[in-house]
CSV table of C-alpha atoms in Angstrom, one decimal:
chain,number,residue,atom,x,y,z
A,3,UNK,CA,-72.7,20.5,63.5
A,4,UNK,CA,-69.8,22.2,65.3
A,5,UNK,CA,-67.5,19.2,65.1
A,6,UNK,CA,-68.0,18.9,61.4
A,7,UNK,CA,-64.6,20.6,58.9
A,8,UNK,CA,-65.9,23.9,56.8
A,9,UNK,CA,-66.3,22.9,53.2
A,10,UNK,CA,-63.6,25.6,52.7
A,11,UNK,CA,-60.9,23.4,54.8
A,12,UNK,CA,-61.5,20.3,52.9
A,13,UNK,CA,-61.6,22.0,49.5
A,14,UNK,CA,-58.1,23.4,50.2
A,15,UNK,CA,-56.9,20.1,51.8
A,16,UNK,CA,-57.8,18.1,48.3
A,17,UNK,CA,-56.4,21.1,46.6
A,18,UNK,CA,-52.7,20.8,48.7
A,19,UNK,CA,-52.4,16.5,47.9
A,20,UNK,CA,-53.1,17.8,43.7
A,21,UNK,CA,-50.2,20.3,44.2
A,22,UNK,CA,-47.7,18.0,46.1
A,23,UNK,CA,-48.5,14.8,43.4
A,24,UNK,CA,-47.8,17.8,40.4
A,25,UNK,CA,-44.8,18.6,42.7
A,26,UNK,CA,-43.8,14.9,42.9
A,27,UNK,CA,-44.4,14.5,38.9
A,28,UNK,CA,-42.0,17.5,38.3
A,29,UNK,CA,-39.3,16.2,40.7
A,30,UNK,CA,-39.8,12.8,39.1
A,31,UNK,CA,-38.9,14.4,35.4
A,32,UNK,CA,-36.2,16.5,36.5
A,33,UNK,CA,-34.3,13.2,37.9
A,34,UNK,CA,-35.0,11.5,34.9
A,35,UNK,CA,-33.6,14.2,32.7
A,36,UNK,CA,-30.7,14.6,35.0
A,37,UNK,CA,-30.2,10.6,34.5
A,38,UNK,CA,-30.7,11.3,30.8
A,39,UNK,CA,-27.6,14.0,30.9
A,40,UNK,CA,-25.4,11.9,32.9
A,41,UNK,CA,-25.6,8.9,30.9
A,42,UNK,CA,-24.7,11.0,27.7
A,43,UNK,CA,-22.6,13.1,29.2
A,44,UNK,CA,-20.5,9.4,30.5
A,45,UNK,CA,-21.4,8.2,26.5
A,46,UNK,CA,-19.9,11.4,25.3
A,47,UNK,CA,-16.4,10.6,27.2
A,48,UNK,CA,-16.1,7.2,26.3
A,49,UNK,CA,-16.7,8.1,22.8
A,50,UNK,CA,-13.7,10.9,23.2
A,51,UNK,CA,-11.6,8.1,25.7
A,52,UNK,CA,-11.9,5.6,22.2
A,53,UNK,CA,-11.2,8.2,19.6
A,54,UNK,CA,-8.0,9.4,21.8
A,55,UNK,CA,-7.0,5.9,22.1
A,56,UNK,CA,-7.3,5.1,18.6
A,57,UNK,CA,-5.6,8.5,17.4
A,58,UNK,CA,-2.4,7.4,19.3
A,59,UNK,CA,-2.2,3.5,17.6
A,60,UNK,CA,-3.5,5.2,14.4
A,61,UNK,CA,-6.6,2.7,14.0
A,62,UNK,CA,-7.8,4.3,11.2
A,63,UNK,CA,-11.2,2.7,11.1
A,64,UNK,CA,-11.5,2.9,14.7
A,65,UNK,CA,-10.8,6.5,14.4
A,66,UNK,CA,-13.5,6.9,12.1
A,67,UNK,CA,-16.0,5.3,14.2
A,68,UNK,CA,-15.2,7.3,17.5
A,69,UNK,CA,-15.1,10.2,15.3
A,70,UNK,CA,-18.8,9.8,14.0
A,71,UNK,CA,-20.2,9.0,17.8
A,72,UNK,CA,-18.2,12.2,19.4
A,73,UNK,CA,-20.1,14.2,16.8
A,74,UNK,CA,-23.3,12.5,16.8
A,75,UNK,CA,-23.2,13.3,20.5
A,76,UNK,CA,-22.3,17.5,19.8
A,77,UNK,CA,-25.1,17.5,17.3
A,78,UNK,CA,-27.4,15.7,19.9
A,79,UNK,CA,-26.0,18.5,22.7
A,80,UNK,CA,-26.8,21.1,20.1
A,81,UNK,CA,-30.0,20.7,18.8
A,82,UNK,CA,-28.4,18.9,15.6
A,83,UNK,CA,-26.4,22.1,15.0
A,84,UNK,CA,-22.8,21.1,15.5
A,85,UNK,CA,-20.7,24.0,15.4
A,86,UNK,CA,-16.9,24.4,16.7
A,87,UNK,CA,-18.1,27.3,19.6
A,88,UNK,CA,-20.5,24.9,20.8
A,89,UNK,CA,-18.0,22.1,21.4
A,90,UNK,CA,-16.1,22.1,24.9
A,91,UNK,CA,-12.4,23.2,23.8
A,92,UNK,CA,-11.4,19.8,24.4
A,93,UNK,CA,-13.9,18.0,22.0
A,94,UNK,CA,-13.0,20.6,19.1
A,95,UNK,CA,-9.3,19.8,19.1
A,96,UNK,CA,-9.8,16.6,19.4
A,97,UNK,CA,-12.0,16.4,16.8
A,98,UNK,CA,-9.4,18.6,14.5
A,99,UNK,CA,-6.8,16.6,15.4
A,100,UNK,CA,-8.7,13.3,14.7
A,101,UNK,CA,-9.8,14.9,11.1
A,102,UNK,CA,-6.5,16.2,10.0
A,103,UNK,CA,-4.9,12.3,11.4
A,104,UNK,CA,-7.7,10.8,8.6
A,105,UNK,CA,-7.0,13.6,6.1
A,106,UNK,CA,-2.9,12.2,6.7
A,107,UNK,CA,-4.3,9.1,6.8
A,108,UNK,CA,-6.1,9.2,3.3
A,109,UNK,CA,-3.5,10.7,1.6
A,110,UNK,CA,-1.3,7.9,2.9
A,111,UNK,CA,-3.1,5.2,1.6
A,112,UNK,CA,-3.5,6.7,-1.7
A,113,UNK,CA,0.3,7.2,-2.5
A,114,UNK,CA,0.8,3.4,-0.7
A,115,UNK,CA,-1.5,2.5,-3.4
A,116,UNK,CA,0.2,4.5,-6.2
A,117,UNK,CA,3.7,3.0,-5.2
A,118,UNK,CA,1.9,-1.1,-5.2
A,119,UNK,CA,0.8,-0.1,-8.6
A,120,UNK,CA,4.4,0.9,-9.6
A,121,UNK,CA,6.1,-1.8,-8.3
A,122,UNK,CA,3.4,-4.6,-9.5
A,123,UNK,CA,3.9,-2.8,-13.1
A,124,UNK,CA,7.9,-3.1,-13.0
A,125,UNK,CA,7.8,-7.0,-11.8
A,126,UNK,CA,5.4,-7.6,-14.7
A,127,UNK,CA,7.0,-5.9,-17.3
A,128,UNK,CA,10.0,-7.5,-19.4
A,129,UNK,CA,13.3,-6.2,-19.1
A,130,UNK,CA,14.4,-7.4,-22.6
A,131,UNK,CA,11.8,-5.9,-24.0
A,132,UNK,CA,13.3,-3.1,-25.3
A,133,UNK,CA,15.3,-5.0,-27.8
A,134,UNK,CA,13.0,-7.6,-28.8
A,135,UNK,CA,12.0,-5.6,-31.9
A,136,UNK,CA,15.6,-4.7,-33.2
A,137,UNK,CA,16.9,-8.6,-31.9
A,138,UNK,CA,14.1,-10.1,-34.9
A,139,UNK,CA,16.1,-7.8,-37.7
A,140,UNK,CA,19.2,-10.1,-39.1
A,141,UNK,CA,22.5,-9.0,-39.8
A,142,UNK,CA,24.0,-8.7,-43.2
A,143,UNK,CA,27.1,-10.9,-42.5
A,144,UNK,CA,28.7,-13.0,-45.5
A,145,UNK,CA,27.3,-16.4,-45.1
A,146,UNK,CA,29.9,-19.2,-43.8
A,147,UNK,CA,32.1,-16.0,-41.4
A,148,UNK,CA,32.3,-16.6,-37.8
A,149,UNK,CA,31.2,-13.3,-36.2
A,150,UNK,CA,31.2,-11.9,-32.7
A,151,UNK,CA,28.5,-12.6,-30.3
A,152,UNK,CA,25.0,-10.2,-31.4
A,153,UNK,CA,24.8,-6.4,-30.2
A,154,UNK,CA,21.6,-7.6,-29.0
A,155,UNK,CA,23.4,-9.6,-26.3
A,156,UNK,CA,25.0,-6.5,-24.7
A,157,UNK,CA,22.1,-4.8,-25.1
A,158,UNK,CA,19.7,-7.1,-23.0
A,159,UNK,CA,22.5,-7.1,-20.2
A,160,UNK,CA,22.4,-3.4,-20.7
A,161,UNK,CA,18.0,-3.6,-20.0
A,162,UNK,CA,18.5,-5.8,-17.2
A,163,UNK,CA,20.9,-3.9,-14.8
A,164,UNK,CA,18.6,-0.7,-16.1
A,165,UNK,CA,15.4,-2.9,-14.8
A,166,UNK,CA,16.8,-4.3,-11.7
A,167,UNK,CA,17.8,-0.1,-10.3
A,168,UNK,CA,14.1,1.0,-11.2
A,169,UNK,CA,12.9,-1.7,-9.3
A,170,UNK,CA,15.2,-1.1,-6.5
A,171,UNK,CA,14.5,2.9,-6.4
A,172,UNK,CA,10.4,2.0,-6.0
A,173,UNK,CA,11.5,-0.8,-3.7
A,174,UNK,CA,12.9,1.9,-1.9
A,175,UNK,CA,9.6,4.3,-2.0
A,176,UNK,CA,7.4,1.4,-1.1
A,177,UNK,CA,9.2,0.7,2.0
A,178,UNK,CA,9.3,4.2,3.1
A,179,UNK,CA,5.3,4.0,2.1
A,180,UNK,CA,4.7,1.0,4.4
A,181,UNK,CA,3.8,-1.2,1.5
A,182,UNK,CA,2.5,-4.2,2.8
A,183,UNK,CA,5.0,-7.0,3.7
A,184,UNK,CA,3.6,-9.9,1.1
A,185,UNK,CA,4.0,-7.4,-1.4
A,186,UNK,CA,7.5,-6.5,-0.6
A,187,UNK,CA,8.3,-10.3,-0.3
A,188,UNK,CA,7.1,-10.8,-3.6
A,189,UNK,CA,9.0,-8.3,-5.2
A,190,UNK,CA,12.4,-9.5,-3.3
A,191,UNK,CA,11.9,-13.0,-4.9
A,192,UNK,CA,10.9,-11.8,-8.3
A,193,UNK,CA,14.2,-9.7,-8.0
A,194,UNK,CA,16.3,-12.7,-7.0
A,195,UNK,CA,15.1,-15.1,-9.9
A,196,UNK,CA,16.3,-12.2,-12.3
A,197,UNK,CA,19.0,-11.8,-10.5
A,198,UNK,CA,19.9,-15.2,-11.2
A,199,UNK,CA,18.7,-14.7,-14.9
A,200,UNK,CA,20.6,-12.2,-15.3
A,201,UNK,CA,24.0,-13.8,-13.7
A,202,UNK,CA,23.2,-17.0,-16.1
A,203,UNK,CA,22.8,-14.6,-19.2
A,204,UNK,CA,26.4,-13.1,-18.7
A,205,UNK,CA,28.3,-16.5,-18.3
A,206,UNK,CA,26.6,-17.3,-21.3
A,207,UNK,CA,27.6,-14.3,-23.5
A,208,UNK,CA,31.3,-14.2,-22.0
A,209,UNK,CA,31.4,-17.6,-22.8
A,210,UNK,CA,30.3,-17.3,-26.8
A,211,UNK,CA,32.5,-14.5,-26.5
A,212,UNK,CA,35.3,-16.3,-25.2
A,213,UNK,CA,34.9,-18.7,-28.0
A,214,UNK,CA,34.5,-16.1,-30.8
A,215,UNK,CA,38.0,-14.6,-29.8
A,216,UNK,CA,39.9,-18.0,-30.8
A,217,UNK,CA,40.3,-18.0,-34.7
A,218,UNK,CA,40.7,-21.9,-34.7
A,219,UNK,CA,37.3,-22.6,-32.8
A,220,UNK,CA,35.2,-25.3,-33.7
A,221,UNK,CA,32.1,-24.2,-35.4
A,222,UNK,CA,30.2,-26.9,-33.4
A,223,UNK,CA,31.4,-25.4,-30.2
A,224,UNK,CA,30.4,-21.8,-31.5
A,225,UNK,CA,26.7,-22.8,-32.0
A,226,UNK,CA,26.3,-24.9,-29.1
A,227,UNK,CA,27.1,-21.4,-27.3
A,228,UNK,CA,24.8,-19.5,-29.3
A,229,UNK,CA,22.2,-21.3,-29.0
A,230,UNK,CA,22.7,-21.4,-25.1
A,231,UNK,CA,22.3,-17.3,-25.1
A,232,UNK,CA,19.1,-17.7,-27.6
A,233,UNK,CA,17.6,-19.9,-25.1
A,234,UNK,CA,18.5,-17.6,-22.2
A,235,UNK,CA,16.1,-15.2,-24.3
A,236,UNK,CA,19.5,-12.6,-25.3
A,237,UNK,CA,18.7,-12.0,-28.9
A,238,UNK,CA,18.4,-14.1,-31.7
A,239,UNK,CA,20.9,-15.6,-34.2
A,240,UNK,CA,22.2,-12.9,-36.8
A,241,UNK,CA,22.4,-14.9,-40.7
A,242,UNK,CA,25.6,-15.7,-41.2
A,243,UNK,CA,26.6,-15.6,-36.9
A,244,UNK,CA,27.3,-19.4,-37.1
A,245,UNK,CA,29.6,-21.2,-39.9
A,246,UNK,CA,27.3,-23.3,-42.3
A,247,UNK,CA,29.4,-26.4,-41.5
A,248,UNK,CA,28.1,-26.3,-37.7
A,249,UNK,CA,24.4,-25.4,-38.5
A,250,UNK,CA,21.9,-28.3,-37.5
A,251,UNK,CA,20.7,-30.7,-40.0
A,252,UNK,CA,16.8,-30.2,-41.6
């Protein structure tokens, strides 16, 4: 039996291969945790790379995005904790600067969509409107008496030019607002038609009024005129405006 290993030697030999496979099994983890770290930590600064990135184009949802990911990532780092200390000093500003651009942002959006809601309401609303109630109450002229043109002629004029400056001044705030482009176009063209409303109007009145100033003019002449401004939407005819010899047949 002298060539024969003690029992001891081959108890501690099996013993040494269990304690380098435990050993290999612990090495094994710690590279797979290290792997782990790496990729997050590589996750973490692409996250910050795209939130960067979208803070300098002002991509507000992409901001938003980034923004949740570089967090998701500090709570993951922190046991779902996140706290400014346990940021890196660079992932905190960034992260205040990215909340205060949103913040900015929001705020933005809300007085862009304040200023739409002003400038839709001025397009829509009628710029003669204010005399439509005192333009349906006739005058008290003798019947038969060639009178000047209505007050209710000046008057419109008077709510147009007083239309076309409000809509110019929130013109001017949407712009600086960054209104969309459609909705500035729209308003443009809605301008210009009244514009050419408006411009149509005043020939009309100057020339009723033109015809009003002769003595000798014919009472035909005067209601073909004054009928022209009632169509243009200036008023309506005061009893007694036109001369009972020019008034239209029943």
């Amino acid at each position: 039996g002298g060539g024969s290993a003690p029992a001891s030697a081959r108890g501690g030999g099996i013993g040494g291969g269990g304690v380098g496979e435990a050993e290999d099994a612990l090495l094994a983890e710690a590279e797979k945790q290290l792997k782990s770290i790496r990729r997050e930590r590589y996750q973490r600064e692409a996250a910050e790379r795209r939130l960067q990135l979208a803070l300098k184009a002002h991509d507000h949802g992409e901001i938003e995005r980034s923004l949740r990911q570089v967090r998701a990532f500090a709570e993951a780092s922190s046991g779902g904790v996140p706290t400014a200390r346990q940021e890196a000093p660079q992932s905190a500003r960034l992260v205040e600067a990215a909340t205060s651009m949103l913040r900015q942002v929001g705020e933005s959006n809300a007085k862009k969509k304040q200023v739409t809601t002003a400038l839709m309401d001025c397009l829509h609303s009628d710029a003669s409107a204010a005399t439509s109630s005192s333009a349906a109450a006739p005058s008290a002229a003798a019947p038969g008496a060639v009178v000047g043109a209505s007050p209710q002629a000046s008057t419109g004029l008077k709510a147009d030019k007083d239309w076309f400056k409000d809509v110019a001044n929130v013109l001017l705030e949407a712009r600086q607002c960054g209104v969309v482009p459609s909705i500035l176009e729209q308003a443009k063209r809605e301008v210009r038609g009244r514009q050419r409303e408006h411009r149509e109007r005043a020939r009309a009145c100057e020339e009723l009024q033109r015809s009003l100033s002769h003595r000798d003019a014919a009472p035909q002449e005067v209601l073909i005129k004054l009928r022209k401004v009632q169509r243009l939407g200036i008023g309506t005819a005061p009893a007694g405006a036109v001369p009972a010899t020019a008034r239209a047949p029943a």
